[in-house]
Coordinates of C-alpha atoms and ligand atoms in Angstrom, one line a residue:
M1 CA -27.6 76.6 120.4
C2 CA -25.7 77.2 123.5
G3 CA -27.5 77.7 126.7
I4 CA -27.2 80.6 129.1
V5 CA -28.4 81.0 132.5
G6 CA -27.9 83.5 135.2
Y7 CA -28.8 84.0 139.0
V8 CA -28.8 87.0 141.3
G9 CA -30.5 86.5 144.6
K10 CA -30.7 86.9 148.3
N11 CA -30.5 83.0 149.0
N12 CA -27.0 82.9 147.7
N13 CA -28.0 79.9 145.8
S14 CA -26.2 80.7 142.4
L15 CA -24.2 77.6 142.1
H16 CA -27.2 75.3 142.7
V17 CA -29.4 77.3 140.1
L18 CA -26.8 77.6 137.5
I19 CA -26.0 73.8 137.4
E20 CA -29.8 72.8 137.6
G21 CA -30.6 75.3 134.8
L22 CA -27.5 74.2 132.7
K23 CA -28.7 70.6 132.9
S24 CA -32.2 71.7 131.6
L25 CA -30.6 73.6 128.9
E26 CA -28.0 71.0 128.0
Y27 CA -30.0 70.0 124.8
R28 CA -29.0 73.3 123.4
G29 CA -25.3 72.4 123.3
Y30 CA -23.1 70.0 125.4
D31 CA -19.4 70.4 124.0
S32 CA -18.4 72.1 127.2
A33 CA -19.7 74.1 130.1
G34 CA -18.8 76.6 132.7
V35 CA -19.8 79.0 135.5
A36 CA -18.7 82.3 136.8
I37 CA -19.8 83.4 140.3
N38 CA -19.2 86.2 142.8
D39 CA -16.9 84.6 145.3
N40 CA -16.5 87.0 148.1
G41 CA -16.4 90.0 145.8
K42 CA -14.0 88.2 143.2
I43 CA -15.1 86.5 140.1
K44 CA -14.4 82.6 140.2
I45 CA -14.6 80.7 136.9
I46 CA -15.0 77.1 136.6
K47 CA -15.1 75.3 133.2
S48 CA -15.0 72.0 131.9
E49 CA -15.0 70.3 128.5
G50 CA -17.8 67.8 128.0
N51 CA -21.2 67.7 129.6
I52 CA -22.7 69.4 132.8
S53 CA -22.0 66.4 135.0
K54 CA -18.3 66.9 134.2
L55 CA -18.4 70.5 135.2
E56 CA -20.4 69.6 138.3
N57 CA -17.5 67.0 139.5
K58 CA -15.1 70.1 139.6
L59 CA -17.4 72.5 141.7
N60 CA -17.7 72.9 145.4
M61 CA -21.3 73.1 145.6
D62 CA -21.1 74.3 149.3
I63 CA -20.0 77.7 148.1
K64 CA -22.4 80.5 148.8
S65 CA -22.8 83.1 146.1
N66 CA -25.5 85.7 145.4
L67 CA -24.6 86.1 141.7
G68 CA -23.3 84.0 138.7
I69 CA -23.8 83.3 135.1
G70 CA -23.4 79.9 133.5
H71 CA -23.2 78.5 129.9
T72 CA -23.3 75.1 128.1
R73 CA -21.7 75.4 124.7
W74 CA -22.2 74.4 121.1
A75 CA -18.8 75.4 119.4
T76 CA -19.0 77.6 116.3
H77 CA -15.7 79.3 116.7
G78 CA -12.7 77.3 118.0
K79 CA -12.9 73.7 118.9
P80 CA -14.7 72.2 122.0
C81 CA -12.2 72.6 124.9
E82 CA -12.0 74.0 128.3
N83 CA -10.2 77.2 127.1
N84 CA -12.8 78.0 124.6
S85 CA -15.7 77.4 126.7
H86 CA -17.6 80.2 128.5
P87 CA -17.7 82.3 130.6
H88 CA -15.0 84.4 129.1
R89 CA -13.2 87.1 130.9
V90 CA -11.4 90.1 129.7
G91 CA -10.3 93.1 132.0
K92 CA -13.3 93.9 134.2
I93 CA -15.8 91.9 132.2
T94 CA -17.1 88.3 132.5
L95 CA -19.5 87.1 129.9
V96 CA -21.4 84.3 128.4
H97 CA -22.7 84.5 124.7
N98 CA -25.1 82.7 122.6
G99 CA -25.0 83.3 119.0
I100 CA -22.4 84.3 116.5
I101 CA -20.4 87.5 116.1
E102 CA -19.9 87.8 112.2
N103 CA -17.5 90.8 112.1
Y104 CA -15.2 89.4 115.1
E105 CA -12.2 89.3 112.9
K106 CA -12.3 93.1 112.3
I107 CA -13.1 93.8 115.8
K108 CA -10.3 91.6 116.9
K109 CA -7.6 93.3 114.8
Y110 CA -8.8 96.6 116.3
L111 CA -8.5 95.5 119.7
I112 CA -5.0 94.0 119.1
D113 CA -4.0 97.4 117.9
C114 CA -5.3 98.7 121.1
G115 CA -3.2 96.3 123.1
Y116 CA -5.7 93.6 124.0
I117 CA -4.2 89.9 124.0
F118 CA -6.5 87.0 123.3
K119 CA -6.2 83.4 124.7
T120 CA -9.0 81.6 123.0
D121 CA -10.1 81.0 119.5
T122 CA -13.7 82.4 120.0
D123 CA -15.6 85.3 118.8
T124 CA -17.0 85.7 122.3
E125 CA -13.7 86.7 123.9
I126 CA -13.6 89.4 121.3
A127 CA -17.1 90.8 122.5
C128 CA -15.8 90.6 126.1
A129 CA -12.8 92.7 125.3
L130 CA -14.9 95.2 123.2
I131 CA -17.2 95.7 126.1
D132 CA -14.2 96.1 128.5
K133 CA -12.7 98.6 126.1
I134 CA -16.0 100.6 125.9
Y135 CA -16.7 100.4 129.4
N136 CA -13.0 102.0 130.2
E137 CA -13.9 104.8 128.0
T138 CA -17.5 105.5 129.1
N139 CA -17.8 104.2 132.7
D140 CA -21.4 103.9 132.0
K141 CA -22.8 100.3 131.7
L142 CA -26.0 100.7 130.0
L143 CA -24.2 102.9 127.3
T144 CA -21.4 100.6 126.9
M145 CA -24.0 97.8 126.0
K146 CA -25.6 99.9 123.6
K147 CA -22.5 101.0 122.0
A148 CA -21.2 97.4 121.8
N149 CA -24.5 96.5 120.2
E150 CA -24.0 99.2 117.6
I151 CA -20.5 97.7 116.6
I152 CA -21.0 93.8 116.9
E153 CA -22.8 92.3 113.8
G154 CA -24.3 88.9 113.9
S155 CA -26.7 87.2 116.4
F156 CA -26.2 87.5 120.0
A157 CA -27.5 87.4 123.7
F158 CA -25.0 88.2 126.3
G159 CA -25.1 87.8 130.2
I160 CA -22.4 90.1 131.5
I161 CA -21.0 90.6 135.1
F162 CA -18.9 93.9 135.6
D163 CA -16.2 93.5 138.2
D164 CA -17.2 96.8 139.9
D165 CA -20.9 95.6 140.5
M166 CA -21.6 92.2 142.1
E167 CA -25.4 93.0 142.8
N168 CA -26.5 93.1 139.1
I169 CA -26.3 90.9 136.1
Y170 CA -26.5 92.7 133.0
T171 CA -27.9 91.5 129.7
M172 CA -28.6 92.5 126.0
R173 CA -29.7 90.8 123.0
K174 CA -30.0 91.0 119.3
D175 CA -31.3 87.7 117.3
S176 CA -30.6 85.0 120.0
P177 CA -33.3 84.4 122.6
L178 CA -33.1 85.4 126.1
I179 CA -35.6 85.5 129.0
I180 CA -35.6 87.2 132.3
A181 CA -37.4 85.0 135.0
L182 CA -38.8 86.3 138.1
G183 CA -38.6 84.9 141.6
E184 CA -39.0 85.7 145.3
N185 CA -35.9 87.7 146.3
E186 CA -34.1 86.2 143.4
N187 CA -34.1 86.7 139.6
Y188 CA -32.6 84.9 136.7
I189 CA -31.8 85.0 133.1
A190 CA -31.9 82.2 130.6
S191 CA -31.8 81.5 127.0
D192 CA -34.9 79.1 127.4
V193 CA -37.8 78.6 129.7
P194 CA -37.0 75.1 130.7
A195 CA -33.8 76.3 132.5
I196 CA -35.8 78.1 135.3
L197 CA -39.0 76.1 135.6
K198 CA -37.7 74.4 138.7
F199 CA -37.6 77.7 140.4
T200 CA -40.5 79.9 138.9
N201 CA -42.8 80.1 135.9
K202 CA -42.9 83.8 135.5
Y203 CA -40.8 85.4 132.9
I204 CA -40.2 88.5 130.8
L205 CA -39.1 88.0 127.1
L206 CA -36.3 90.3 126.1
E207 CA -36.6 91.5 122.6
K208 CA -34.1 92.4 120.0
D209 CA -31.9 95.6 121.0
E210 CA -33.2 95.6 124.5
Y211 CA -31.0 95.7 127.6
A212 CA -31.5 94.8 131.2
I213 CA -30.2 95.2 134.6
I214 CA -31.2 92.5 137.1
N215 CA -30.6 92.2 140.7
E216 CA -32.3 90.3 143.6
K217 CA -35.3 92.7 143.9
E218 CA -36.0 94.3 140.6
V219 CA -35.5 94.0 136.7
K220 CA -35.1 97.0 134.6
V221 CA -35.4 96.8 131.0
Y222 CA -34.4 99.4 128.5
D223 CA -35.1 100.1 124.9
N224 CA -32.4 100.9 122.2
N225 CA -32.7 104.6 123.2
L226 CA -32.0 103.5 126.7
K227 CA -35.2 104.5 127.9
E228 CA -36.6 102.3 130.6
I229 CA -39.7 100.3 129.5
E230 CA -42.4 98.2 130.9
K231 CA -42.4 94.6 130.0
Q232 CA -45.2 92.1 130.1
V233 CA -44.8 89.3 132.6
N234 CA -45.7 85.9 131.2
T235 CA -46.6 82.7 133.1
Y236 CA -45.3 79.6 131.4
E237 CA -48.4 77.3 130.8
G238 CA -46.8 74.0 130.4
S239 CA -45.9 71.8 133.4
M240 CA -42.4 70.8 134.8
E241 CA -43.3 67.2 134.1
V242 CA -43.2 67.7 130.4
A243 CA -39.5 68.6 130.7
M244 CA -38.8 65.7 132.8
K245 CA -38.1 61.9 131.8
N246 CA -40.9 60.4 134.1
G247 CA -39.3 57.1 134.4
Y248 CA -38.2 56.6 130.9
E249 CA -34.6 55.9 130.0
H250 CA -34.3 58.7 127.5
F251 CA -36.3 61.8 126.6
M252 CA -36.5 60.4 123.2
L253 CA -38.6 57.4 124.3
K254 CA -40.5 59.6 126.7
E255 CA -41.3 62.1 124.0
I256 CA -42.3 59.3 121.5
N257 CA -44.8 58.1 124.2
D258 CA -46.2 61.7 124.6
E259 CA -47.5 61.5 120.8
P260 CA -51.0 60.2 121.6
K261 CA -51.7 63.3 123.8
V262 CA -49.8 65.7 121.8
I263 CA -51.7 64.7 118.8
L264 CA -55.0 65.1 120.6
D265 CA -53.8 68.4 122.2
T266 CA -53.1 69.7 118.8
Y267 CA -56.1 68.9 116.9
K268 CA -58.7 69.8 119.6
Q269 CA -57.6 73.2 119.3
F270 CA -59.6 73.4 116.0
V271 CA -62.0 70.5 115.8
N272 CA -64.7 69.0 118.0
N273 CA -68.0 68.0 116.5
D274 CA -67.5 68.9 112.8
L275 CA -64.5 69.0 110.7
S276 CA -65.7 72.2 108.9
E277 CA -65.1 73.9 112.3
I278 CA -61.5 74.0 111.3
I279 CA -62.2 76.9 108.8
D280 CA -63.4 79.1 111.4
N281 CA -60.6 78.0 114.0
M282 CA -57.8 78.5 111.8
P283 CA -56.5 81.8 109.8
D284 CA -58.5 82.2 106.7
L285 CA -56.8 80.2 103.9
S286 CA -59.4 81.2 101.3
K287 CA -57.3 83.7 99.4
Y288 CA -54.1 81.8 98.7
D289 CA -53.7 79.9 95.5
N290 CA -50.3 78.6 96.1
I291 CA -48.2 77.9 99.3
D292 CA -44.4 78.0 100.2
I293 CA -43.3 75.9 103.1
V294 CA -40.0 76.9 104.5
A295 CA -38.2 74.9 107.2
C296 CA -35.1 73.0 108.3
G297 CA -34.3 69.2 108.9
S298 CA -37.3 67.1 110.3
A299 CA -39.5 70.3 109.9
Y300 CA -38.7 70.4 106.3
H301 CA -39.6 66.7 106.0
A302 CA -43.0 67.5 107.5
G303 CA -43.2 70.1 105.1
L304 CA -42.8 67.5 102.3
V305 CA -45.7 65.3 103.8
G306 CA -47.7 68.5 103.8
K307 CA -46.9 69.3 100.2
S308 CA -48.2 65.9 99.1
L309 CA -51.4 66.3 100.8
I310 CA -52.1 69.9 100.0
E311 CA -51.3 69.4 96.3
E312 CA -53.3 66.3 96.0
Y313 CA -56.3 67.2 98.0
A314 CA -56.5 71.0 97.9
N315 CA -55.2 71.0 94.3
I316 CA -52.8 74.0 94.7
P317 CA -49.1 74.0 94.1
V318 CA -46.9 73.8 97.1
N319 CA -43.2 74.7 97.0
V320 CA -41.2 73.3 99.9
E321 CA -37.7 74.9 100.6
L322 CA -34.9 74.3 102.9
A323 CA -34.8 77.7 104.9
S324 CA -30.9 77.9 104.4
E325 CA -31.6 77.8 100.5
Y326 CA -34.7 80.0 100.4
R327 CA -33.0 82.8 102.2
Y328 CA -30.4 83.3 99.4
K329 CA -32.4 82.3 96.3
K330 CA -34.9 83.9 93.9
N331 CA -38.5 83.4 95.2
F332 CA -41.6 83.6 93.1
C333 CA -44.3 84.5 95.8
N334 CA -47.0 87.0 95.4
E335 CA -49.9 88.2 97.3
K336 CA -51.7 85.0 96.7
T337 CA -49.0 83.1 98.2
L338 CA -49.0 81.9 101.9
T339 CA -45.5 81.2 103.2
I340 CA -45.6 78.8 105.9
L341 CA -42.7 78.5 108.4
V342 CA -42.2 75.3 110.3
S343 CA -40.1 75.2 113.4
Q344 CA -40.4 73.4 116.8
S345 CA -38.1 75.8 118.6
G346 CA -39.2 79.0 116.6
E347 CA -35.7 80.3 116.9
T348 CA -34.0 78.4 114.1
A349 CA -31.7 81.1 112.5
D350 CA -32.3 80.1 109.0
T351 CA -36.0 79.8 109.3
L352 CA -36.2 83.1 111.2
A353 CA -34.2 84.8 108.1
A354 CA -36.5 83.1 105.7
L355 CA -39.5 84.5 107.6
R356 CA -38.1 87.9 107.4
K357 CA -37.3 87.7 103.7
A358 CA -40.9 86.4 103.0
K359 CA -42.3 89.4 104.8
N360 CA -40.2 91.8 102.8
S361 CA -41.6 90.3 99.8
N362 CA -45.0 91.3 101.0
T363 CA -46.4 87.6 101.1
D364 CA -48.4 86.5 104.1
T365 CA -46.6 84.4 106.6
L366 CA -48.0 81.6 109.0
G367 CA -45.8 79.9 111.6
I368 CA -46.4 76.4 112.7
I369 CA -44.4 76.5 116.0
N370 CA -44.1 74.7 119.2
V371 CA -42.3 77.2 121.4
V372 CA -44.8 79.8 122.5
S373 CA -43.6 83.4 122.1
S374 CA -40.5 82.2 120.1
S375 CA -38.9 84.7 117.8
I376 CA -40.7 83.1 114.5
A377 CA -44.0 82.9 116.3
R378 CA -43.9 86.5 117.3
E379 CA -42.7 87.8 113.8
S380 CA -45.1 85.7 111.6
D381 CA -48.5 87.3 110.7
N382 CA -50.4 84.4 112.0
V383 CA -49.2 81.4 114.2
L384 CA -50.6 78.0 114.7
Y385 CA -49.1 76.2 117.9
I386 CA -48.4 72.6 117.8
K387 CA -49.0 71.4 121.4
A388 CA -45.9 69.2 121.8
G389 CA -44.9 70.6 125.0
A390 CA -41.1 70.9 125.9
E391 CA -39.1 68.7 123.5
I392 CA -35.7 67.9 125.1
S393 CA -34.3 65.1 123.1
V394 CA -32.1 66.7 120.2
A395 CA -33.8 64.4 117.9
T396 CA -37.4 65.6 117.3
T397 CA -40.2 63.0 117.3
K398 CA -43.4 64.4 118.9
A399 CA -42.9 67.7 117.5
Y400 CA -42.3 66.3 114.0
S401 CA -45.5 64.3 114.2
A402 CA -47.5 67.5 115.5
Q403 CA -46.0 69.4 112.5
V404 CA -47.2 66.8 110.4
L405 CA -50.8 66.8 111.7
M406 CA -50.9 70.6 111.6
L407 CA -50.0 70.4 107.8
S408 CA -52.5 67.7 107.4
L409 CA -55.2 69.9 109.1
I410 CA -54.3 72.8 106.8
A411 CA -54.6 70.4 103.7
I412 CA -58.1 69.4 105.0
N413 CA -59.1 73.1 105.6
K414 CA -57.9 74.2 102.1
S415 CA -59.6 71.1 100.5
I416 CA -62.9 71.9 102.2
I417 CA -62.7 75.4 101.0
N418 CA -61.9 74.3 97.5
G419 CA -64.9 72.0 97.6
N420 CA -62.6 68.8 97.2
I421 CA -63.9 67.3 100.4
S422 CA -67.7 66.3 100.5
K423 CA -69.8 66.4 103.9
D424 CA -69.6 62.4 104.2
E425 CA -65.9 62.4 103.8
A426 CA -65.5 65.0 106.2
K427 CA -67.4 63.0 108.6
D428 CA -65.3 59.9 108.0
L429 CA -62.2 62.1 108.5
L430 CA -63.3 63.2 111.7
K431 CA -63.9 59.8 113.0
D432 CA -60.3 58.8 112.0
L433 CA -58.9 62.0 113.6
K434 CA -60.5 61.1 116.8
K435 CA -59.1 57.5 116.7
L436 CA -55.7 58.6 116.0
P437 CA -54.5 58.9 119.6
D438 CA -55.4 55.4 120.3
D439 CA -54.0 54.0 117.1
I440 CA -50.6 55.7 117.9
A441 CA -50.6 54.4 121.5
G442 CA -51.5 50.9 120.1
I443 CA -48.3 51.0 117.8
I444 CA -46.0 52.3 120.7
D445 CA -47.2 49.3 122.7
R446 CA -45.7 47.2 120.1
K447 CA -42.2 48.5 120.7
E448 CA -40.9 45.0 121.5
E449 CA -41.7 43.9 117.8
F450 CA -39.7 46.9 116.5
D451 CA -36.8 46.1 118.8
K452 CA -36.4 42.7 117.1
V453 CA -36.1 44.5 113.8
A454 CA -33.6 46.8 115.2
E455 CA -31.4 43.9 116.4
Q456 CA -31.4 42.8 112.7
I457 CA -29.8 46.2 111.4
Y458 CA -28.0 47.8 114.2
D459 CA -24.7 46.2 113.3
N460 CA -24.5 47.6 109.8
D461 CA -22.6 50.4 108.3
D462 CA -25.2 51.6 105.7
V463 CA -28.9 51.6 105.7
F464 CA -31.2 52.5 102.7
F465 CA -34.9 53.8 103.1
L466 CA -37.2 53.6 100.1
G467 CA -40.6 54.9 99.3
R468 CA -42.6 57.0 96.9
G469 CA -44.6 60.1 97.2
I470 CA -45.6 60.5 100.7
D471 CA -43.7 57.5 101.7
Y472 CA -40.5 59.0 100.3
A473 CA -41.1 62.0 102.6
L474 CA -41.4 59.5 105.5
S475 CA -38.3 57.8 104.4
M476 CA -36.4 60.9 104.5
E477 CA -37.4 61.5 108.2
G478 CA -36.7 57.8 108.9
S479 CA -33.2 58.0 107.6
L480 CA -32.3 61.3 109.3
K481 CA -33.6 59.9 112.8
L482 CA -31.4 56.9 112.3
K483 CA -28.3 58.6 111.2
E484 CA -28.4 61.5 113.7
I485 CA -28.5 59.2 116.7
S486 CA -27.0 56.0 115.7
Y487 CA -24.3 57.4 113.4
I488 CA -25.0 54.8 110.9
H489 CA -24.8 56.0 107.3
S490 CA -28.2 56.0 105.9
E491 CA -29.8 57.3 102.9
A492 CA -33.5 57.9 101.7
Y493 CA -34.4 57.3 98.1
A494 CA -37.3 57.7 95.9
A495 CA -37.8 54.0 94.9
G496 CA -38.0 54.7 91.3
E497 CA -34.6 56.7 91.4
L498 CA -32.4 53.8 92.7
K499 CA -31.6 52.4 89.5
H500 CA -30.2 55.7 88.2
G501 CA -27.0 55.0 90.2
T502 CA -27.7 54.0 93.8
I503 CA -28.6 50.6 93.3
S504 CA -25.0 49.8 92.7
L505 CA -24.4 50.1 96.5
I506 CA -26.7 47.5 97.2
E507 CA -24.9 44.3 98.2
T508 CA -25.9 41.0 99.9
K509 CA -27.5 41.7 103.2
T510 CA -27.6 45.5 102.8
P511 CA -30.5 46.6 104.9
V512 CA -33.4 48.3 103.0
I513 CA -36.4 49.6 104.8
A514 CA -39.2 50.0 102.3
I515 CA -42.3 52.0 103.0
V516 CA -45.5 51.2 101.1
T517 CA -48.6 52.7 102.4
D518 CA -49.9 54.5 99.3
D519 CA -52.5 52.2 97.3
K520 CA -52.2 54.4 94.3
I521 CA -48.5 53.5 93.7
D522 CA -47.9 50.4 95.9
E523 CA -47.3 48.2 93.0
K524 CA -44.6 50.6 91.5
T525 CA -42.8 50.6 94.8
V526 CA -43.0 46.9 95.2
S527 CA -41.4 46.4 91.9
N528 CA -38.5 48.4 93.1
I529 CA -38.2 46.5 96.1
K530 CA -38.0 43.4 94.1
E531 CA -35.0 44.9 92.3
V532 CA -33.0 45.3 95.5
K533 CA -34.1 41.9 96.9
A534 CA -32.8 40.3 93.7
R535 CA -29.5 42.0 94.3
G536 CA -29.4 40.5 97.9
A537 CA -30.8 43.3 100.1
D538 CA -32.3 42.4 103.6
V539 CA -35.7 44.0 103.2
T540 CA -38.0 45.3 106.0
L541 CA -41.3 46.2 104.6
I542 CA -43.4 48.8 106.4
T543 CA -47.0 48.6 105.2
T544 CA -50.7 49.1 106.3
E545 CA -53.2 46.6 107.2
E546 CA -55.1 47.2 104.1
L547 CA -52.1 46.5 101.8
N548 CA -50.8 43.7 103.9
K549 CA -53.8 41.8 102.6
K550 CA -52.3 42.0 99.2
Y551 CA -48.8 41.3 100.2
D552 CA -49.1 39.0 103.1
K553 CA -47.6 35.9 101.4
S554 CA -45.0 37.7 99.2
D555 CA -41.4 37.0 99.3
F556 CA -40.0 40.4 98.4
Y557 CA -39.2 41.0 102.1
D558 CA -37.5 39.5 104.9
R559 CA -39.8 40.8 107.8
K560 CA -42.5 43.4 107.8
I561 CA -44.0 45.8 110.1
V562 CA -47.8 46.4 109.7
V563 CA -49.4 49.5 110.9
P564 CA -53.2 50.2 111.1
S565 CA -54.7 51.7 108.0
T566 CA -56.4 55.1 108.2
N567 CA -57.1 57.8 105.5
R568 CA -54.3 59.4 103.7
F569 CA -54.3 62.5 105.7
F570 CA -53.4 60.8 108.9
Q571 CA -51.5 57.7 107.7
P572 CA -48.1 59.3 108.0
L573 CA -48.7 59.8 111.9
L574 CA -49.2 55.9 112.1
T575 CA -46.4 55.0 109.8
I576 CA -43.6 57.2 111.4
L577 CA -43.8 55.5 114.6
P578 CA -42.0 52.3 113.9
L579 CA -39.3 54.4 112.1
Q580 CA -38.9 56.6 115.3
L581 CA -38.8 53.6 117.7
L582 CA -36.4 51.6 115.5
S583 CA -33.9 54.5 115.3
Y584 CA -34.2 54.7 119.1
E585 CA -33.5 51.0 119.7
V586 CA -30.6 50.8 117.1
A587 CA -29.0 53.8 118.8
K588 CA -29.6 52.0 122.2
L589 CA -28.1 48.8 121.0
R590 CA -25.0 50.7 119.7
G591 CA -24.6 52.2 122.9
E592 CA -24.9 55.8 121.7
S593 CA -25.8 59.0 123.6
I594 CA -29.5 59.1 122.3
D595 CA -30.8 62.5 123.6
Q596 CA -27.6 64.2 123.0
P597 CA -26.0 63.1 119.7
R598 CA -22.6 64.2 119.0
N599 CA -21.9 67.6 117.2
L600 CA -25.7 68.5 117.3
A601 CA -27.6 70.8 119.4
K602 CA -31.5 71.2 119.7
S603 CA -32.0 74.7 118.8
V604 CA -30.0 76.0 115.9
T605 CA -29.8 79.6 116.4
V606 CA -26.7 80.2 114.1
E607 CA -26.7 80.3 110.4
Ligands
F6R1 C1 -33.7 66.2 113.8 C2 -34.2 67.6 114.1 C3 -33.8 68.8 113.2 C4 -34.8 70.0 113.5 C5 -34.3 71.2 112.9 C6 -35.4 72.3 112.7 O1 -34.3 65.4 114.5 O2 -34.7 67.8 115.2 O3 -33.5 68.5 112.0 O4 -35.9 69.4 112.9 O5 -33.1 71.5 113.3 O6 -35.5 72.7 114.1 P1 -36.8 73.7 114.4 O7 -38.0 72.7 114.2 O8 -36.6 74.0 115.8 O9 -36.8 74.8 113.4

């Protein structure tokens, strides 16, 4: 949510680095963007509404500059427009900000009384003025940052330029992520690693309440007592290719095509010859007799799949909560509860707050995370990394699937511990697990078949998704995927719930996508599908090869998509693919901005 990048270096390359960095960070927000550079001792600010290419068109890329900061915005305070975009400048301070300042109105009042005049609707301009005011009083840059940190409430990471020092970038953070990357005779700041991957893979993580001064030769980091501290230098393991489109038209399509490898890379961390290896290679789950899963959006939907599997096979209760609700409600966890936080970015503000709440209740916490060393990964008692690599498209696909796989593996682990999976069953499961990447690749190869279904539904205003049990959880993800990138209104319904009101919305030709993969309740769902069909719905059935034998000649659907059958633990990983590819194609047929849907951002670091 908002991207920050900064450069200071001998090669006077700041504009080039800022633009490249902002392009890689665009998934964090793309309402507006801007840069501030040292232009012969004076700050030059160029901003633009819209995406980075609009900003780039306004720049003279020949300008040489040793130092600059840039920002791509996802608006929180004040509408997206050039005036509200960053960098902001007040007095001697130029600043970019990621996060939300919660007490900005109080600070604003105080600063207006002190004579400051504000030109924008943002909370960031207030922070800029506050830092200017404190600096005028202290004339000490580090102390200024510390004092500002003591006053500002909320989440933030700042990149700051002081007018009287064009050799150093200053930075500080509270809850919003920030890294300092290390190059040769040049150093960088960024809100995420992809921003600097073209230039270096060495970086330092700035922690909460730390401050840093960065110039072309060195980086100095200070703790909250302003004592200089040693920081570990990390090397980013992932390759640059992961963060590139590799010839695909959109990141979303590329990332769906990454799924076979992501699934393989994720499970091979734990299992090789024998499924029971999972018990030794994962944190010990034996002591828990109930589980809370807390997450947002698609990660929450992955949690719902996990709930179905863990409850059914491990035979323990699982409570799945939206992080934004969990953090403000009464929870009933105890020392036998494991609280699992699921997050691709590891920075989602509500999930992070939920983690901290769980830790305060003395329950053990386990993060299922993609981004290594992200806040939730670092603060959880234990972490399991999905191996999705950089996910750039705002709509998650490969990370969702890897989250589902990880929860399936947890369900298997706990089922083995509880004696609910026999040795023979374990052998069969392992065979299916090893087959998964090929099965997934086989479904992706059938894209054209799903494109034809997309042609049938793309021109509609409303789409309904139906399913029961695990298929309902998948319906919710299918529905979210469709609406977030194609802007078609869509709803997911538990099939049996329709006739309690919603069926009144079904008219002739209303598209209904019905998912039937569970042979324990298929007949129940089919009778619900018949109810919508009888009211004129246009039904696309998604089912398995096994169930297709039963329904091959039926007339309760207009078309069908048949996915290979596998065991119940892994079936969702096959069933979700046509839904992901369908959403992609529908959005494409409607001409929408697939990787950067309106109003959204990849990493939601504000509440
Ligand atoms: C939807 C989507 C979001 C995220 C949600 C949680 O396609 O990507 O719903 O799943 O914002 O994000 P993470 O997993 O980073 O916590």
